[in-house]
Coordinates of C-alpha atoms in Angstrom, one line a residue:
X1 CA -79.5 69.9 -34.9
X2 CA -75.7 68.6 -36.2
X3 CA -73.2 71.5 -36.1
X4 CA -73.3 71.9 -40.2
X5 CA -70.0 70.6 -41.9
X6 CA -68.7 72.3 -44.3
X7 CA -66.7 70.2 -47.7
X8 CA -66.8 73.1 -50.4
X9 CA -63.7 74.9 -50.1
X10 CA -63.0 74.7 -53.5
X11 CA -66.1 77.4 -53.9
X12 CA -64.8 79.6 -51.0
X13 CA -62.0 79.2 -48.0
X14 CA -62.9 80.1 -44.4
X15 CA -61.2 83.6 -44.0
X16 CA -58.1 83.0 -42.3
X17 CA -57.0 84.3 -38.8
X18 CA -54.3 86.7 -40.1
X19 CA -56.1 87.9 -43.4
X20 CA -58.8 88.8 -41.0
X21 CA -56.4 90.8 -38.1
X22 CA -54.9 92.6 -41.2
X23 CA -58.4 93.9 -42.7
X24 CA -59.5 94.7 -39.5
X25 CA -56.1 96.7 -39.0
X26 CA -56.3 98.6 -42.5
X27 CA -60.1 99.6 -42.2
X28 CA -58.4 101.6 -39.3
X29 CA -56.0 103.2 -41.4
X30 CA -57.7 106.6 -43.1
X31 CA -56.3 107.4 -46.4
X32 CA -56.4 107.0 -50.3
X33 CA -53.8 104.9 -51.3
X34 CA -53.0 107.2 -54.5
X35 CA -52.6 110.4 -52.1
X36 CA -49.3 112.0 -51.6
X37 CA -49.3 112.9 -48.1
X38 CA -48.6 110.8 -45.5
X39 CA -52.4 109.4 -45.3
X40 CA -52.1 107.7 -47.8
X41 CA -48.5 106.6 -48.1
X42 CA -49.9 104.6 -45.2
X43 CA -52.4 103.1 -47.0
X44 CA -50.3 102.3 -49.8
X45 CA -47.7 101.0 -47.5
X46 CA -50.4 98.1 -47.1
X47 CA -50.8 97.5 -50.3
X48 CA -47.3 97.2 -51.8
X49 CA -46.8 95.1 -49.0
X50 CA -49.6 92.8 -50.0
X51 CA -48.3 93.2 -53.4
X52 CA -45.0 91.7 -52.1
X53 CA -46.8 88.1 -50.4
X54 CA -48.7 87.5 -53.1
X55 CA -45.7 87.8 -55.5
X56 CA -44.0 85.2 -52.9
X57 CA -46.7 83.0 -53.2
X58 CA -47.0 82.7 -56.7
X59 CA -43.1 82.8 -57.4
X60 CA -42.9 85.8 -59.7
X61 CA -42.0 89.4 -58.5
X62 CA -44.2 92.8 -56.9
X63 CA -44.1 94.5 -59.8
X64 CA -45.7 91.9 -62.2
X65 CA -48.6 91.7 -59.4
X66 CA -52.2 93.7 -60.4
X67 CA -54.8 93.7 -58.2
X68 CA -58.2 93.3 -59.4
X69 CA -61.6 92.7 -58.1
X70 CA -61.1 88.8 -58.1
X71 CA -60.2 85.9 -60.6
X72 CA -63.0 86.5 -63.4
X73 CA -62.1 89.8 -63.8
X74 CA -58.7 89.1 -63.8
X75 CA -59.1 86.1 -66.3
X76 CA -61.3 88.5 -68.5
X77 CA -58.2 91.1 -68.4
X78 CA -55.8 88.5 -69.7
X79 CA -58.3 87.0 -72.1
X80 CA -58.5 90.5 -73.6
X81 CA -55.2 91.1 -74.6
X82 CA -55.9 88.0 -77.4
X83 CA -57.8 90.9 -79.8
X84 CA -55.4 94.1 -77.9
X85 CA -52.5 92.3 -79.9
X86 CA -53.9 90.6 -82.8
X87 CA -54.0 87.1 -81.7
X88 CA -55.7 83.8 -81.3
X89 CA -57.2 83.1 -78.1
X90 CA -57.0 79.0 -77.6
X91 CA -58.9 77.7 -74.7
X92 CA -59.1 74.3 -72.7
X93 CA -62.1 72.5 -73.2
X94 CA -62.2 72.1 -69.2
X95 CA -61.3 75.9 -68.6
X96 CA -63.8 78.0 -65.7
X97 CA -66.7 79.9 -67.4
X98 CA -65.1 83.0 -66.7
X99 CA -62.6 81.7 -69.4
X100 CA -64.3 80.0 -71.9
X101 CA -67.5 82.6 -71.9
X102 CA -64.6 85.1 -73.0
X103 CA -64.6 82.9 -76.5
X104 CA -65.2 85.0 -79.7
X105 CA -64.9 84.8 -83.4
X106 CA -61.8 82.7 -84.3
X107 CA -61.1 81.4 -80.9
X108 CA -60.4 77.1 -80.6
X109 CA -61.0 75.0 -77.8
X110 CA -58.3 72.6 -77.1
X111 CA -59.9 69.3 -76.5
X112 CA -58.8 67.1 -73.3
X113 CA -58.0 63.1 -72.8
X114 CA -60.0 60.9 -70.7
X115 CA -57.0 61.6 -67.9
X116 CA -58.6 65.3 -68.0
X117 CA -54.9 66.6 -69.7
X118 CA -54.9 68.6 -72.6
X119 CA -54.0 67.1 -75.9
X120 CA -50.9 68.5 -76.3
X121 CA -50.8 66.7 -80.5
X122 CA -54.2 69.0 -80.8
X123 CA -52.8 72.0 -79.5
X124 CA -49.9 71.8 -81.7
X125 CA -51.8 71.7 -84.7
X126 CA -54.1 75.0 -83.2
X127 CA -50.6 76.8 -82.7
X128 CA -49.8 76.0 -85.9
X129 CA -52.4 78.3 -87.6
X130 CA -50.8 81.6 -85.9
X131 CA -49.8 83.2 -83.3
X132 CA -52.0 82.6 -80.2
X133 CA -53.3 83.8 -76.3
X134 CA -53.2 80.2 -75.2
X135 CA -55.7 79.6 -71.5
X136 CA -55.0 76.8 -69.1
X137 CA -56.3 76.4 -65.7
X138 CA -53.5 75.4 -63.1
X139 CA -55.4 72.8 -61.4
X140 CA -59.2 71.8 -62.5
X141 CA -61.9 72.9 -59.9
X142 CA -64.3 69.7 -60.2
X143 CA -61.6 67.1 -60.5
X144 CA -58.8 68.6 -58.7
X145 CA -56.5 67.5 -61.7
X146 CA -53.2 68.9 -62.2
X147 CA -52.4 70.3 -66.1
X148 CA -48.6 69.9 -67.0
X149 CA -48.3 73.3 -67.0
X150 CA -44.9 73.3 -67.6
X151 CA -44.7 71.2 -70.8
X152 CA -47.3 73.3 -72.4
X153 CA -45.6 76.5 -72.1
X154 CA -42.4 75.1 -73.8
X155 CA -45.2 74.1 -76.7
X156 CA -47.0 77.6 -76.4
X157 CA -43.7 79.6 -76.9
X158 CA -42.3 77.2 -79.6
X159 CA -44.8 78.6 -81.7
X160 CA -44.6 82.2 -80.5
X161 CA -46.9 82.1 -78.3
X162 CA -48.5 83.5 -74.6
X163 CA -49.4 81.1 -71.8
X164 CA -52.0 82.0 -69.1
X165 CA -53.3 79.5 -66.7
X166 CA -56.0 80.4 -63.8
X167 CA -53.8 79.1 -61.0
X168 CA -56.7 79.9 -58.4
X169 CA -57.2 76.4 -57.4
X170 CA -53.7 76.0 -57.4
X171 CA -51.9 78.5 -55.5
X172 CA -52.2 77.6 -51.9
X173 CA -52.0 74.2 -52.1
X174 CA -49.7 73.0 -54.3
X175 CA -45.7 74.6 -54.7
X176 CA -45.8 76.9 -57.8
X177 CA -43.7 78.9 -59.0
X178 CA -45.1 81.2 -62.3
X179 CA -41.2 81.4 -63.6
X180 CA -40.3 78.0 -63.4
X181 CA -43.4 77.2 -65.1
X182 CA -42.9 79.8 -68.1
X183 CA -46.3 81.4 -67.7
X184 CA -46.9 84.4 -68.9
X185 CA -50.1 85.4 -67.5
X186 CA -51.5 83.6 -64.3
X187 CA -54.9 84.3 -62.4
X188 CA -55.0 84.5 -58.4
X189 CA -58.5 84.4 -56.1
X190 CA -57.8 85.2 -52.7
X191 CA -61.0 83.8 -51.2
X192 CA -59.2 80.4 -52.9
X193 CA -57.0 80.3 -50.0
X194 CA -58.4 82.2 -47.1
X195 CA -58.2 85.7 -47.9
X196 CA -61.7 88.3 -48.7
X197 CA -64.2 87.5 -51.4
X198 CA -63.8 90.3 -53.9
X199 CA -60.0 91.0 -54.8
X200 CA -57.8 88.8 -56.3
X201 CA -54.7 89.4 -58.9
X202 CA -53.1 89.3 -62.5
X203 CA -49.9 88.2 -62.9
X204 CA -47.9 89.4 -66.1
X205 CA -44.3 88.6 -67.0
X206 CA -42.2 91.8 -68.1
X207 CA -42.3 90.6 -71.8
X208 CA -46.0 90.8 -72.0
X209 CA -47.3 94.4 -72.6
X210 CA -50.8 94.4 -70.3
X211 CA -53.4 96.3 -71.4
X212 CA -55.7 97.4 -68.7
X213 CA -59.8 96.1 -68.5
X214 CA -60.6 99.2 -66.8
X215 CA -60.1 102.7 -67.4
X216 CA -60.3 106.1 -65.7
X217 CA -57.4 106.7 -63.1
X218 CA -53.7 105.9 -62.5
X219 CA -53.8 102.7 -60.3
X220 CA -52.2 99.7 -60.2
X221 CA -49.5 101.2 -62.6
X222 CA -52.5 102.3 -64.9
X223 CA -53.3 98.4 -65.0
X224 CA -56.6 98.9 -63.3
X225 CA -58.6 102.2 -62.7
X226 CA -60.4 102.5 -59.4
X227 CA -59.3 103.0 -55.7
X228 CA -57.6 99.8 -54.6
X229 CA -59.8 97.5 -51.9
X230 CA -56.8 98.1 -49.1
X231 CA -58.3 96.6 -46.3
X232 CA -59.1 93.1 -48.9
X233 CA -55.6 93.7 -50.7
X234 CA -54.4 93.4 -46.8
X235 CA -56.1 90.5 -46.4
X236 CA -55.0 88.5 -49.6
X237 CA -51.7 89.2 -48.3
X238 CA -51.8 87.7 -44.9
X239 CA -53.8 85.1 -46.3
X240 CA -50.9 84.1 -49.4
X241 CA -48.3 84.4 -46.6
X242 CA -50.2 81.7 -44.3
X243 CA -51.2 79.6 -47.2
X244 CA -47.2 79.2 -48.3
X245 CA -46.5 78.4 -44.9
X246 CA -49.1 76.1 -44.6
X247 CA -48.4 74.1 -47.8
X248 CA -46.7 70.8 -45.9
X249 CA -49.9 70.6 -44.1
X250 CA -51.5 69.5 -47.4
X251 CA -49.3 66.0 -46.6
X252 CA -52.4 65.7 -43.9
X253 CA -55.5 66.8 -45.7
X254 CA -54.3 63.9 -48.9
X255 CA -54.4 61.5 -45.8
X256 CA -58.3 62.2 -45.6
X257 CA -59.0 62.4 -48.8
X258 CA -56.9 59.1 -49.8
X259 CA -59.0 57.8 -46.3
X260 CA -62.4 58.7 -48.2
X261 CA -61.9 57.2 -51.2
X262 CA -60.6 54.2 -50.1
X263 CA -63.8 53.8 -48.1
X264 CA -66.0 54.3 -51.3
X265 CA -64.0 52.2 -53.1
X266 CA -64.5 49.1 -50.6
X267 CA -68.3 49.9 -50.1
X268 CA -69.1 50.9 -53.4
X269 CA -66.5 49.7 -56.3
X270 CA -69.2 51.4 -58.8
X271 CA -68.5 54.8 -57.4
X272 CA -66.9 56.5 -60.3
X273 CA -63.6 58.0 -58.5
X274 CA -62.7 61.1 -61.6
X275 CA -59.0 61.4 -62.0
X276 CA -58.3 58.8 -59.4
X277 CA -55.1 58.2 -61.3
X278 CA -54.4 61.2 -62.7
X279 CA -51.9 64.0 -60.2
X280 CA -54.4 66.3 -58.6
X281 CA -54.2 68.5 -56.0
X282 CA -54.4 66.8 -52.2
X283 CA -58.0 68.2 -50.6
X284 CA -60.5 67.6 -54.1
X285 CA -62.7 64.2 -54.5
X286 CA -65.1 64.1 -57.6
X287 CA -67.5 61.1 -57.2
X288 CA -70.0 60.3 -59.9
X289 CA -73.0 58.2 -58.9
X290 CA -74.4 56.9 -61.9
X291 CA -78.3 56.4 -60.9
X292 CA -78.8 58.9 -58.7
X293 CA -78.5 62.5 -59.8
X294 CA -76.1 65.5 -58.4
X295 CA -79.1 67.2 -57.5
X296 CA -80.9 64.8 -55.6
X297 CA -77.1 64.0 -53.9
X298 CA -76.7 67.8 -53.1
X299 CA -80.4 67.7 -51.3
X300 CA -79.4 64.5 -49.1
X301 CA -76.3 66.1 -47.9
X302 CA -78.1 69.6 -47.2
X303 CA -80.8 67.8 -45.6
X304 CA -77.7 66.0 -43.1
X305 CA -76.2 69.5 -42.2
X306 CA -73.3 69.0 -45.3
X307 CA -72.0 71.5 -47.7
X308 CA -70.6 69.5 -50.7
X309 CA -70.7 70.7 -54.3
X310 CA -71.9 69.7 -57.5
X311 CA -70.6 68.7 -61.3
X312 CA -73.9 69.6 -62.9
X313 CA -76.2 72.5 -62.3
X314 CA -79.7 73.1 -62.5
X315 CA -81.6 75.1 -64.8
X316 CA -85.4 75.8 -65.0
X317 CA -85.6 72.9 -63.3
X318 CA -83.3 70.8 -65.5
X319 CA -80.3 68.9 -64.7
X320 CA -77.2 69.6 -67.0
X321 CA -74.3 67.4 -67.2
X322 CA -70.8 68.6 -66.2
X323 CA -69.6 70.6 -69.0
X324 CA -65.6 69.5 -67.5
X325 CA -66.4 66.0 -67.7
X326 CA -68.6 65.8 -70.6
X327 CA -65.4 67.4 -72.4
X328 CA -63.1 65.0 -70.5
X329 CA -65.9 62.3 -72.3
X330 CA -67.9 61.0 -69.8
X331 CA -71.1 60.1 -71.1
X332 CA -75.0 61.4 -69.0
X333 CA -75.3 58.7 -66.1
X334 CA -71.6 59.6 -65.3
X335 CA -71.2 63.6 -65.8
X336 CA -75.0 64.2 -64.6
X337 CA -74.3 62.3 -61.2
X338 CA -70.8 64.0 -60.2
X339 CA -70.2 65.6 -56.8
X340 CA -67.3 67.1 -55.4
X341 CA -66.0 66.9 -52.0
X342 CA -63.2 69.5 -51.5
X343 CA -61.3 69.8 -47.9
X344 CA -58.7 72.6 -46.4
X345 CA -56.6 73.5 -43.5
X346 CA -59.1 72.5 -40.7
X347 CA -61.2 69.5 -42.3
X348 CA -60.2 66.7 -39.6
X349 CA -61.0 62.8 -39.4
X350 CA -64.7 62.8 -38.1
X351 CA -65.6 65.0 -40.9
X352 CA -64.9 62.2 -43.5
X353 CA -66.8 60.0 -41.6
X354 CA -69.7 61.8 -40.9
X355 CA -70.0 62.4 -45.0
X356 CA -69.1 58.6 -45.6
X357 CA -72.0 57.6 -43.0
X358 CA -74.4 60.2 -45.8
X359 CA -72.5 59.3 -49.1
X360 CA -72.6 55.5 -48.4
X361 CA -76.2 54.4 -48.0
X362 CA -76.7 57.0 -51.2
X363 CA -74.7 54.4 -53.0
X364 CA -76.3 51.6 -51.5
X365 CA -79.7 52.8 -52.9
X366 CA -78.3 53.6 -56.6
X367 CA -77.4 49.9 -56.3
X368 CA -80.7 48.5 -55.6
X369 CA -82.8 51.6 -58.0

């Protein structure tokens, strides 16, 4: 049996060597990190200097940095303050669920190009009708494509407005820097980039008053009630410190994903290659297969020993189109046959060709079906 081979780190990361010494280190340290005595100034020694590396990831500063229990929650925390302050909440169309299933009465949905970018002339005319909660994603998780974050905050504030952008498939891998980009509100994950499942952060610039999703203690500057996760909060920590030191390797994992495509391209010109010349981040692929469905693509490469991921799901049996490239304007055969193929720190040259020797002969047969 193949060792398995695993392409899906836009799902999950590998836990990293250094997020894992420092968990192991803090489930060794005994103490409450809201106690006085010196128990738990230990513990919360840990987590304010977690607090610090994630901050230096994500260029803003410790005190604008509250932990949660991962990016939904977090994005549901910022989402919230849209009815806490009496405004709009306005939504990319290509937004994660845990955004766009935060929708309620009065909410818009900000359509996006062909290129996957938001239609800046449509979300001008959304800001126009008040003031707003304005959610874009950093980076898309199916297509890997980059938003110009930047120009739509200047748009977002013009009008009076708060920008917050999911940044989880951003941070890590790409420079970013939360000030420089005028967010107000940015989401973290820190399985995203090698740290635990089950923590992650919400960033908030001083001139947004948080509100907190959880009540019922002091933590996390009243932000979020609940004992802090020290020994994950360590391990997001370790992990945002490797990952910005790790960023130039990204130069590399393009090289294999540029490598890949290249091949599909040659052997396979009707490959669908999503956002092939849009920016995106350097490790994401999305191929569409038009013929052959995602689901029957995901079996194939399960059946080889390869973990790839999907652009449609099933449910009771039946195959949904992406929703991102449906809204992006894809039609069935092209949105209903997407795969992604995601790589990270330790994805090496034999692994793209042991998925092109798979992917290949799939799009061999789509051509002859």
């Amino acid at each position: 049996m193949r060792t398995p081979l695993y392409l899906d780190w836009n799902a999950t990361s590998p836990l990293r060597a250094p997020a894992r010494d420092a968990m192991v280190n803090a489930l060794d340290v005994l103490g409450n990190p809201s106690s006085i005595h010196g128990f738990g100034r230990k513990a919360r020694r840990l987590v304010e200097d977690a607090r610090e590396q994630v901050a230096a990831l994500a260029g803003s500063t410790a005190a604008q940095v509250t932990f949660t229990g991962g990016g939904t929650e977090a994005n549901n925390q910022a989402l919230s303050l849209a009815a806490h302050h009496g405004r709009r909440l306005l939504l990319g169309a290509t937004e994660h669920p845990s955004v766009l299933e935060c929708i309620g009465p009065g909410a818009g949905i900000i359509p996006v190009g062909h290129d996957g970018w938001i239609d800046l002339t449509a979300l001008e005319s959304l800001l126009a009708e008040g003031p707003a909660l304005v959610s874009v994603q950093a980076v898309n998780s199916e297509t890997g494509i980059i938003q110009p974050l930047a120009e739509i905050a200047a748009l977002v504030h013009r009008h009076g407005g708060w920008l917050h952008s999911d940044a989880v498939q951003a941070v890590g891998r790409i420079p970013f820097d939360m000030a420089a980009l005028g967010l107000d509100l940015v989401t973290l994950s820190a399985h995203k980039l090698g740290g635990p499942q089950g923590v992650g952060a919400l960033l908030a610039a001083p001139s947004v008053p948080l509100a907190p999703l959880l009540r019922g203690g002091g933590q996390e500057r009243r932000m979020r009630a609940g004992t802090e996760n020290v020994a994950g909060i360590a391990g997001f920590g370790a992990a945002s410190q490797a990952a910005k030191q790790g960023l130039e390797g990204y130069a590399t994992i393009a090289n294999l994903r540029d490598r890949l495509e290249a091949a599909v391209r040659q052997a396979a010109p009707h490959v669908r290659i999503i956002g092939a010349d849009a920016q995106r981040v350097a490790n994401t692929s999305c191929l569409a297969l038009p013929g052959i469905g995602a689901n029957s693509q995901l079996m194939a490469f399960d059946l080889a020993g390869i973990a790839v991921s999907a652009g449609s799901a099933c449910s009771s049996g039946k195959v949904k189109a992406s929703p991102v490239l449906t809204a992006m304007g894809y039609g069935e055969d092209v949105a209903g046959s997407a795969i992604r193929v995601s790589l990270g720190w330790d994805s090496a040259e034999a692994d793209i060709d042991r998925f092109l020797a798979c992917y290949l002969p799939l799009a061999a047969r789509a051509v002859k079906e």
